[in-house]
PDB file of C-alpha atoms in Angstrom:
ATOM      1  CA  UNK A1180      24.800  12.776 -79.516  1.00 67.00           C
ATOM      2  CA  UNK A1181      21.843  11.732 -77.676  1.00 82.00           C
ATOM      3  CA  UNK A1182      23.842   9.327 -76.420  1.00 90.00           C
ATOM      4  CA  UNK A1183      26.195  11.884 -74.546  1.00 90.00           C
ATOM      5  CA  UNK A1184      23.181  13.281 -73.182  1.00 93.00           C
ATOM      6  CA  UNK A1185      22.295  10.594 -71.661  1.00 91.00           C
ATOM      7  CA  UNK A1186      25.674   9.527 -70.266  1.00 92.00           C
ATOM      8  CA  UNK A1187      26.664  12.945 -69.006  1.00 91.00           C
ATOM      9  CA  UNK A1188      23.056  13.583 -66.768  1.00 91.00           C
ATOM     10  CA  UNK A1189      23.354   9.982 -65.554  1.00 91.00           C
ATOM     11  CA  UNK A1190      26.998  10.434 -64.268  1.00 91.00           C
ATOM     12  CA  UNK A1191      25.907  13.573 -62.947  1.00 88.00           C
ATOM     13  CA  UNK A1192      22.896  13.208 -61.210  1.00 88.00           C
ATOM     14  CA  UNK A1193      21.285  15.686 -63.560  1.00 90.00           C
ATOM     15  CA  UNK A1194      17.402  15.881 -65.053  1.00 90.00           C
ATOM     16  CA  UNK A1195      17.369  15.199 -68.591  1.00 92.00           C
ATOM     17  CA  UNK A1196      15.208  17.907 -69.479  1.00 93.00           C
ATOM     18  CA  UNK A1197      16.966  20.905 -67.421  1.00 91.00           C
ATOM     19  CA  UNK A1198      20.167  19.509 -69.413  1.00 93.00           C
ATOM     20  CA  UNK A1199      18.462  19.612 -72.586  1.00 94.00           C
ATOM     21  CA  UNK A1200      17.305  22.871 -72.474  1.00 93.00           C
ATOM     22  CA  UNK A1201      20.619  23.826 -71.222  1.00 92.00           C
ATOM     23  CA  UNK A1202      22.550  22.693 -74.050  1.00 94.00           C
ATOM     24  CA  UNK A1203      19.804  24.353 -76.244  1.00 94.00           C
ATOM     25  CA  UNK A1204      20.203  27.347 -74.764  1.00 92.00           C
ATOM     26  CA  UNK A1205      23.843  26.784 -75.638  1.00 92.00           C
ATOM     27  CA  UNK A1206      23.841  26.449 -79.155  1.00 92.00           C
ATOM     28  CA  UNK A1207      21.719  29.378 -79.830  1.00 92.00           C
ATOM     29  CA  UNK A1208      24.094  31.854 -77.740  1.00 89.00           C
ATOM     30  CA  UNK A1209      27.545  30.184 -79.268  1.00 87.00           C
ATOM     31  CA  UNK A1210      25.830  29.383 -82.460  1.00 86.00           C
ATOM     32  CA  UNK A1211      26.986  25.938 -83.165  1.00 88.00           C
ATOM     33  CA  UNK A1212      26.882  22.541 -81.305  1.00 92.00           C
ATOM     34  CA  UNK A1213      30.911  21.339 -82.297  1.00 94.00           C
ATOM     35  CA  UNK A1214      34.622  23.345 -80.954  1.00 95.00           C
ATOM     36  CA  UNK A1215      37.557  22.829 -82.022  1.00 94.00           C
ATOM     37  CA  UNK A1216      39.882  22.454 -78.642  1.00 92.00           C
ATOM     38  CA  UNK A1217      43.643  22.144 -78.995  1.00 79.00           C
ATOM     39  CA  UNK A1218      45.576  19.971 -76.117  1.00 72.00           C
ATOM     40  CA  UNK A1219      49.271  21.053 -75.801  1.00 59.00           C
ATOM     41  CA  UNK A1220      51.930  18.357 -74.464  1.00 53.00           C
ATOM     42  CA  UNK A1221      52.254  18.760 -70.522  1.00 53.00           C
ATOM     43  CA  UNK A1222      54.825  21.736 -70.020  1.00 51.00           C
ATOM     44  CA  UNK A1223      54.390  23.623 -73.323  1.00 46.00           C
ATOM     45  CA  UNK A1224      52.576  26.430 -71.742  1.00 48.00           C
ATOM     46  CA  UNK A1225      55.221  27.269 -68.736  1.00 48.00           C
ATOM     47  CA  UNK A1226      56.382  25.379 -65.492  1.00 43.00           C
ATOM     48  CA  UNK A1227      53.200  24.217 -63.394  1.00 49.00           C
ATOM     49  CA  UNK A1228      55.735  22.747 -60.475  1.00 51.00           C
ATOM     50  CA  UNK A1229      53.358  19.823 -60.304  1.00 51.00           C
ATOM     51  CA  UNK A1230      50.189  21.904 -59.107  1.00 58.00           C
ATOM     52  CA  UNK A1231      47.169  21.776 -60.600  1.00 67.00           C
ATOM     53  CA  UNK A1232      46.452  25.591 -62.300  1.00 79.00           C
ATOM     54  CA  UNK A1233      42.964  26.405 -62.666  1.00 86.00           C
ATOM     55  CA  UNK A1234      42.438  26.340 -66.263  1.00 88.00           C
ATOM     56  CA  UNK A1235      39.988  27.854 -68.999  1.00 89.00           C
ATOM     57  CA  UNK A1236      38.501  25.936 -71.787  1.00 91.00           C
ATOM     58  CA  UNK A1237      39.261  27.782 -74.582  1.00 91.00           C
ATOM     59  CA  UNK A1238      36.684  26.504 -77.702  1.00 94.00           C
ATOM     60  CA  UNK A1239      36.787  27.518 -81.475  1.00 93.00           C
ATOM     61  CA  UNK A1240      34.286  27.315 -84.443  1.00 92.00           C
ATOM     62  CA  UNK A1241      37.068  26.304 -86.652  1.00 90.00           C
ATOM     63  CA  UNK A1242      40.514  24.399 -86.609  1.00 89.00           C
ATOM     64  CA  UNK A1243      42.009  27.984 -88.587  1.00 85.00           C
ATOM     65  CA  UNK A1244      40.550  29.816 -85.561  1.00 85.00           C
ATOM     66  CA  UNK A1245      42.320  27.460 -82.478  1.00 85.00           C
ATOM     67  CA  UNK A1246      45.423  27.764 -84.235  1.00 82.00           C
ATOM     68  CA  UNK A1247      45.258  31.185 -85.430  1.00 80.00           C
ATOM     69  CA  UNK A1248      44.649  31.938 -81.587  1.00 81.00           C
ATOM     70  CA  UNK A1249      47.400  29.800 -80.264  1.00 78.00           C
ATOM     71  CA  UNK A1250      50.017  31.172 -82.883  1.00 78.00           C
ATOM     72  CA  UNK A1251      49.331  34.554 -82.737  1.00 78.00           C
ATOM     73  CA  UNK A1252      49.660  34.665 -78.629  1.00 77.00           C
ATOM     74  CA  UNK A1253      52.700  32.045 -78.852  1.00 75.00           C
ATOM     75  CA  UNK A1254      51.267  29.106 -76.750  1.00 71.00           C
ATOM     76  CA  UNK A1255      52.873  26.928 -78.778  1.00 66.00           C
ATOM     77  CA  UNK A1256      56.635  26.851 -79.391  1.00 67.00           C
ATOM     78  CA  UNK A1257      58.740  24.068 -81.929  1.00 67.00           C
ATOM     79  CA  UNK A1258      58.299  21.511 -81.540  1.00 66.00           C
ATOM     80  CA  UNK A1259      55.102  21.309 -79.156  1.00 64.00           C
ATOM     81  CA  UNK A1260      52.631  21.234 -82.213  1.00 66.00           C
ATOM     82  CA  UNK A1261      48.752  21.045 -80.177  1.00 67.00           C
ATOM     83  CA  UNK A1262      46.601  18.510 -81.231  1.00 80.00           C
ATOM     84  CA  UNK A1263      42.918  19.606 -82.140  1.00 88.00           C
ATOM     85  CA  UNK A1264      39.873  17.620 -81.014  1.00 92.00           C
ATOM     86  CA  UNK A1265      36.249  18.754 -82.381  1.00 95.00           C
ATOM     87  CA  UNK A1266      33.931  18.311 -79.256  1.00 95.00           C
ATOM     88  CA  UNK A1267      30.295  18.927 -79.000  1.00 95.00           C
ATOM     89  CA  UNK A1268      28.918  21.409 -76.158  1.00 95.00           C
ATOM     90  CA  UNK A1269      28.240  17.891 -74.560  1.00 95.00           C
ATOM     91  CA  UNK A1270      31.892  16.674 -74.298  1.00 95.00           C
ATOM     92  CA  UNK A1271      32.697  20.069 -73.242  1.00 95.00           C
ATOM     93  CA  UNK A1272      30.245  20.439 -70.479  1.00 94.00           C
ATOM     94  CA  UNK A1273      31.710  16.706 -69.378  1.00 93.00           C
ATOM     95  CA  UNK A1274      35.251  17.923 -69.463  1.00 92.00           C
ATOM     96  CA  UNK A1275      34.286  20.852 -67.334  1.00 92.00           C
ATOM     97  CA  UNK A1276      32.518  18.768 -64.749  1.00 91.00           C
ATOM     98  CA  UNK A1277      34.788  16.011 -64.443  1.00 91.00           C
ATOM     99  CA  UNK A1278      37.794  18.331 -64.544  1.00 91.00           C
ATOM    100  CA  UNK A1279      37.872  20.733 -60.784  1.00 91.00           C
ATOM    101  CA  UNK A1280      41.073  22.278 -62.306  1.00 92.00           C
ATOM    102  CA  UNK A1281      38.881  24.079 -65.551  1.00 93.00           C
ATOM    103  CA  UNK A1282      37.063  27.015 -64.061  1.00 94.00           C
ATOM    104  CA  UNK A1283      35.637  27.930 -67.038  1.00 95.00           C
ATOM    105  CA  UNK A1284      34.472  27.634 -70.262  1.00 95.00           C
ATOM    106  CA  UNK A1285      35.145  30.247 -73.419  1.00 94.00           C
ATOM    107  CA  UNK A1286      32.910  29.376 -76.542  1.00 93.00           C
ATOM    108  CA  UNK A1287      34.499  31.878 -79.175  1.00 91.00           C
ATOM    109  CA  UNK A1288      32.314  33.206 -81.511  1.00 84.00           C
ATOM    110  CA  UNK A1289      33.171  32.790 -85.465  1.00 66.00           C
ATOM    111  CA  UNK A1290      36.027  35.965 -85.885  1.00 64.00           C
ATOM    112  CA  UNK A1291      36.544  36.087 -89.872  1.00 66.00           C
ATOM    113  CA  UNK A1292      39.726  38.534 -88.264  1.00 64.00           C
ATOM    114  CA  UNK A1293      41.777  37.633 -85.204  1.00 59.00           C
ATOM    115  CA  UNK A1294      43.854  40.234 -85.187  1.00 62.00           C
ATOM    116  CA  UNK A1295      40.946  42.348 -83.981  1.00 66.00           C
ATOM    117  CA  UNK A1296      41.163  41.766 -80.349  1.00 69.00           C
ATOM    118  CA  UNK A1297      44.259  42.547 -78.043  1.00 72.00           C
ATOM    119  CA  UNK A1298      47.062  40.271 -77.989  1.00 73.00           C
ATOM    120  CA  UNK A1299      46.527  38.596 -74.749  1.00 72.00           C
ATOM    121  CA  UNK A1300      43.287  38.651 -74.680  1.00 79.00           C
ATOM    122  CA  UNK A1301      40.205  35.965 -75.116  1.00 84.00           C
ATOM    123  CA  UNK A1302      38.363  36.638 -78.098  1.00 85.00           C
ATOM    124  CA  UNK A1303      34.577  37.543 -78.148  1.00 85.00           C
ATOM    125  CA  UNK A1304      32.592  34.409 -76.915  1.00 89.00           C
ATOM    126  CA  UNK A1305      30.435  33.420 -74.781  1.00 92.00           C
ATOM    127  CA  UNK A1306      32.357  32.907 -71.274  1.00 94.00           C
ATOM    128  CA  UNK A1307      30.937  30.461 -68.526  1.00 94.00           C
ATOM    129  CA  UNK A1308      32.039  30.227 -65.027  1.00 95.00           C
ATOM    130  CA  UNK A1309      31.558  26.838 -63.409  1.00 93.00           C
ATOM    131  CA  UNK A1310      29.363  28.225 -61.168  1.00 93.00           C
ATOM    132  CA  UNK A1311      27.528  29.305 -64.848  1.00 93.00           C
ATOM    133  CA  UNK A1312      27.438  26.482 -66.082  1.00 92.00           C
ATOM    134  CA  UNK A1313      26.010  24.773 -62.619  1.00 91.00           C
ATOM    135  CA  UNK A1314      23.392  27.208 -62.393  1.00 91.00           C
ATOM    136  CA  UNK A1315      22.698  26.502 -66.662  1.00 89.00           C
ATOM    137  CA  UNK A1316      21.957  23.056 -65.750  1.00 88.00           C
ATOM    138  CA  UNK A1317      20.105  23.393 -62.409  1.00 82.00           C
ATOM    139  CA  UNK A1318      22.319  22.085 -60.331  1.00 82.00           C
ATOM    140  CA  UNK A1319      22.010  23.603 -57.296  1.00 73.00           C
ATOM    141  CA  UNK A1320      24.979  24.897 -55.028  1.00 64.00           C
TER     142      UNK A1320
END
C-alpha cells in the first residue's frame, strides 16, 4: 500500500505527508482502509448519448452491502451482473483524480440493515466533493 502512496502523490504533484495524513484522516471517519466498488457494463444504468455524466463513487464495507444497494434500487437489470473490485482509500482517491467525470466520493458506513434509508437515496457515509477531497490533501485551488 505504501506503494500506492507513493505512486499517487508523485503523479499528482502532492506532499507525501499532507497525503498521509489525509488518508489517515480517512480511515478513522469511514472506518476501514478497503471498498467494495461495483462497475456496471457501459449502458446498464440508462442512455448517456455519448456524454460524459458526472458521476459519484459509490464505496461499500462489504461485497453483501454493494449489491444489496444496487439490487434493492434496481441498477442492475438481467443480464448486466456488476463486477465488484475491493479498492483501498488510495485507489479510490486515484480514480477520483484521474477521473474529471466523478464528482464525488460516498464511503458508506457498515449498515447491518439497508432497508433503513429511502429507496433512492445514498446510504449514511461519509460524502466527499472533489473540491473535499482537494482541500483533504492540500491541494490548493
Amino acid at each position: 500500500m505504501e506503494d500506492d502512496v507513493h505512486t499517487l502523490a508523485a503523479e499528482q504533484g502532492l506532499n507525501l505527508e499532507a497525503l498521509r495524513a489525509a488518508l489517515a484522516a480517512l480511515r478513522m471517519h469511514a472506518g476501514g482502509d478497503a471498498f467494495y466498488v461495483f462497475w456496471l457494463p457501459r449502458g446498464s444504468i440508462g442512455s448517456d448519448d455519448g456524454k460524459k455524466r458526472s458521476r459519484t463513487l459509490l464505496a461499500f464495507p462489504s461485497p453483501d452491502a454493494a449489491l444489496g444497494f444496487a439490487q434493492r434500487n434496481r441498477l442492475v437489470h438481467p443480464p448486466a451482473v456488476p463486477r465488484l473490485r475491493l479498492l483501498s482509500l488510495v485507489q479510490l482517491l486515484r480514480a477520483m483524480l484521474r477521473e474529471p467525470s466523478i464528482t464525488a466520493l460516498h464511503l458508506v458506513f457498515d449498515t447491518e440493515d439497508l432497508q433503513a434509508y429511502p429507496l433512492g437515496h445514498l446510504p449514511p457515509g461519509l460524502h466527499l466533493t472533489r473540491a473535499d477531497v482537494l482541500h483533504l490533501i492540500g491541494v490548493r485551488q
